Amino acid sequence: MDTQVVNIHVFGRTLKLSCPINEIDALNLAAQDLDDRLNKLRRKTQLMNSDQLIITAALNISYELTKEKLKNEQFNTEFNERLKILQQLLENALNFSNQ
C-alpha cells in the first residue's frame, strides 16, 4: 500500500504523518474534527492547559466511540436473533411444503 507524508494542522500545531494514499481525505477530516472539538472545548470550559483540553477531547471521543460500539453490538445481536427466527420459519415452511 502506497503512503504519503501529509501535513495536518490541529490546535495550532502542524504534524507530519505518513498515511496510506487512499486514507488521506479521512485523515484530514479527522484532523479538522479534532481541531474543531478542541477549539469548541477551549471556548466552553475554563481549561486553559493544552494537555487538559487534549485529554478531555480524547475522553469525549472515546466515550462516543464506546457508545457506538455498544449500539453496534446490540444491533448485531438483534439482527442475529431475527435471522435465526427467519431461518427457522423458512425451514418450517419448506418442511411443510414437502409433506
PDB file of C-alpha atoms in Angstrom:
ATOM      1  CA  MET A   1       0.000   0.000   0.000  1.00  0.00           C
ATOM      2  CA  ASP A   2       1.453   3.345  -1.053  1.00  0.00           C
ATOM      3  CA  THR A   3       1.805   6.007   1.600  1.00  0.00           C
ATOM      4  CA  GLN A   4       2.400   9.710   1.530  1.00  0.00           C
ATOM      5  CA  VAL A   5       3.612  12.216   4.113  1.00  0.00           C
ATOM      6  CA  VAL A   6       0.761  14.550   4.987  1.00  0.00           C
ATOM      7  CA  ASN A   7       0.844  17.787   6.963  1.00  0.00           C
ATOM      8  CA  ILE A   8      -2.143  18.168   9.244  1.00  0.00           C
ATOM      9  CA  HIS A   9      -2.962  21.131  11.443  1.00  0.00           C
ATOM     10  CA  VAL A  10      -4.527  20.564  14.840  1.00  0.00           C
ATOM     11  CA  PHE A  11      -4.840  23.081  17.653  1.00  0.00           C
ATOM     12  CA  GLY A  12      -2.235  25.410  16.236  1.00  0.00           C
ATOM     13  CA  ARG A  13       0.264  22.640  15.642  1.00  0.00           C
ATOM     14  CA  THR A  14       1.427  21.068  12.417  1.00  0.00           C
ATOM     15  CA  LEU A  15       2.062  17.357  12.352  1.00  0.00           C
ATOM     16  CA  LYS A  16       3.694  15.354   9.582  1.00  0.00           C
ATOM     17  CA  LEU A  17       2.195  11.903   9.317  1.00  0.00           C
ATOM     18  CA  SER A  18       2.705   9.029   6.933  1.00  0.00           C
ATOM     19  CA  CYS A  19      -0.682   7.956   5.647  1.00  0.00           C
ATOM     20  CA  PRO A  20      -1.962   5.468   3.060  1.00  0.00           C
ATOM     21  CA  ILE A  21      -2.854   7.479  -0.018  1.00  0.00           C
ATOM     22  CA  ASN A  22      -6.442   6.251  -0.044  1.00  0.00           C
ATOM     23  CA  GLU A  23      -6.895   7.412   3.584  1.00  0.00           C
ATOM     24  CA  ILE A  24      -5.638  10.998   3.242  1.00  0.00           C
ATOM     25  CA  ASP A  25      -9.107  12.534   2.934  1.00  0.00           C
ATOM     26  CA  ALA A  26     -10.319  10.672   6.014  1.00  0.00           C
ATOM     27  CA  LEU A  27      -7.213  11.758   7.962  1.00  0.00           C
ATOM     28  CA  ASN A  28      -7.811  15.387   7.010  1.00  0.00           C
ATOM     29  CA  LEU A  29     -11.460  15.148   8.070  1.00  0.00           C
ATOM     30  CA  ALA A  30     -10.456  13.579  11.375  1.00  0.00           C
ATOM     31  CA  ALA A  31      -7.853  16.288  11.976  1.00  0.00           C
ATOM     32  CA  GLN A  32     -10.406  19.004  11.215  1.00  0.00           C
ATOM     33  CA  ASP A  33     -12.929  17.357  13.555  1.00  0.00           C
ATOM     34  CA  LEU A  34     -10.363  17.162  16.352  1.00  0.00           C
ATOM     35  CA  ASP A  35      -9.309  20.765  15.812  1.00  0.00           C
ATOM     36  CA  ASP A  36     -12.958  21.890  15.908  1.00  0.00           C
ATOM     37  CA  ARG A  37     -13.612  19.908  19.091  1.00  0.00           C
ATOM     38  CA  LEU A  38     -10.543  21.295  20.843  1.00  0.00           C
ATOM     39  CA  ASN A  39     -11.372  24.879  19.933  1.00  0.00           C
ATOM     40  CA  LYS A  40     -15.005  24.438  20.990  1.00  0.00           C
ATOM     41  CA  LEU A  41     -13.904  22.855  24.270  1.00  0.00           C
ATOM     42  CA  ARG A  42     -11.497  25.731  24.915  1.00  0.00           C
ATOM     43  CA  ARG A  43     -14.339  28.228  24.414  1.00  0.00           C
ATOM     44  CA  LYS A  44     -16.806  26.285  26.603  1.00  0.00           C
ATOM     45  CA  THR A  45     -14.594  25.400  29.563  1.00  0.00           C
ATOM     46  CA  GLN A  46     -12.192  27.018  31.940  1.00  0.00           C
ATOM     47  CA  LEU A  47      -9.457  24.592  30.893  1.00  0.00           C
ATOM     48  CA  MET A  48      -6.536  26.597  29.612  1.00  0.00           C
ATOM     49  CA  ASN A  49      -3.876  23.902  29.753  1.00  0.00           C
ATOM     50  CA  SER A  50      -3.489  22.292  26.325  1.00  0.00           C
ATOM     51  CA  ASP A  51      -2.842  18.879  27.866  1.00  0.00           C
ATOM     52  CA  GLN A  52      -6.092  19.021  29.830  1.00  0.00           C
ATOM     53  CA  LEU A  53      -8.021  20.090  26.743  1.00  0.00           C
ATOM     54  CA  ILE A  54      -6.483  17.327  24.636  1.00  0.00           C
ATOM     55  CA  ILE A  55      -7.160  14.656  27.266  1.00  0.00           C
ATOM     56  CA  THR A  56     -10.739  15.874  27.747  1.00  0.00           C
ATOM     57  CA  ALA A  57     -11.350  15.835  23.986  1.00  0.00           C
ATOM     58  CA  ALA A  58      -9.805  12.359  23.737  1.00  0.00           C
ATOM     59  CA  LEU A  59     -12.081  11.110  26.533  1.00  0.00           C
ATOM     60  CA  ASN A  60     -15.125  12.616  24.818  1.00  0.00           C
ATOM     61  CA  ILE A  61     -14.208  10.927  21.536  1.00  0.00           C
ATOM     62  CA  SER A  62     -13.501   7.625  23.290  1.00  0.00           C
ATOM     63  CA  TYR A  63     -16.848   7.845  25.084  1.00  0.00           C
ATOM     64  CA  GLU A  64     -18.684   8.451  21.793  1.00  0.00           C
ATOM     65  CA  LEU A  65     -16.841   5.554  20.161  1.00  0.00           C
ATOM     66  CA  THR A  66     -17.633   3.236  23.079  1.00  0.00           C
ATOM     67  CA  LYS A  67     -21.338   4.138  22.882  1.00  0.00           C
ATOM     68  CA  GLU A  68     -21.357   3.433  19.137  1.00  0.00           C
ATOM     69  CA  LYS A  69     -19.608   0.090  19.652  1.00  0.00           C
ATOM     70  CA  LEU A  70     -22.208  -0.912  22.233  1.00  0.00           C
ATOM     71  CA  LYS A  71     -25.033   0.110  19.895  1.00  0.00           C
ATOM     72  CA  ASN A  72     -23.398  -1.881  17.098  1.00  0.00           C
ATOM     73  CA  GLU A  73     -23.080  -4.958  19.319  1.00  0.00           C
ATOM     74  CA  GLN A  74     -26.748  -4.637  20.309  1.00  0.00           C
ATOM     75  CA  PHE A  75     -27.751  -4.244  16.659  1.00  0.00           C
ATOM     76  CA  ASN A  76     -25.725  -7.337  15.696  1.00  0.00           C
ATOM     77  CA  THR A  77     -27.289  -9.370  18.496  1.00  0.00           C
ATOM     78  CA  GLU A  78     -30.807  -8.341  17.479  1.00  0.00           C
ATOM     79  CA  PHE A  79     -30.027  -8.941  13.799  1.00  0.00           C
ATOM     80  CA  ASN A  80     -28.690 -12.438  14.507  1.00  0.00           C
ATOM     81  CA  GLU A  81     -31.749 -13.275  16.633  1.00  0.00           C
ATOM     82  CA  ARG A  82     -34.103 -12.147  13.855  1.00  0.00           C
ATOM     83  CA  LEU A  83     -32.072 -14.039  11.274  1.00  0.00           C
ATOM     84  CA  LYS A  84     -32.388 -17.238  13.331  1.00  0.00           C
ATOM     85  CA  ILE A  85     -36.156 -16.726  13.538  1.00  0.00           C
ATOM     86  CA  LEU A  86     -36.372 -16.207   9.767  1.00  0.00           C
ATOM     87  CA  GLN A  87     -34.246 -19.296   9.132  1.00  0.00           C
ATOM     88  CA  GLN A  88     -36.499 -21.343  11.393  1.00  0.00           C
ATOM     89  CA  LEU A  89     -39.621 -20.009   9.655  1.00  0.00           C
ATOM     90  CA  LEU A  90     -38.112 -20.838   6.260  1.00  0.00           C
ATOM     91  CA  GLU A  91     -37.168 -24.350   7.373  1.00  0.00           C
ATOM     92  CA  ASN A  92     -40.664 -24.875   8.780  1.00  0.00           C
ATOM     93  CA  ALA A  93     -42.240 -23.628   5.544  1.00  0.00           C
ATOM     94  CA  LEU A  94     -40.008 -25.880   3.420  1.00  0.00           C
ATOM     95  CA  ASN A  95     -40.735 -28.872   5.641  1.00  0.00           C
ATOM     96  CA  PHE A  96     -44.479 -28.167   5.454  1.00  0.00           C
ATOM     97  CA  SER A  97     -44.430 -27.904   1.656  1.00  0.00           C
ATOM     98  CA  ASN A  98     -42.552 -31.231   1.376  1.00  0.00           C
ATOM     99  CA  GLN A  99     -45.214 -33.095   3.317  1.00  0.00           C
TER     100      GLN A  99
END
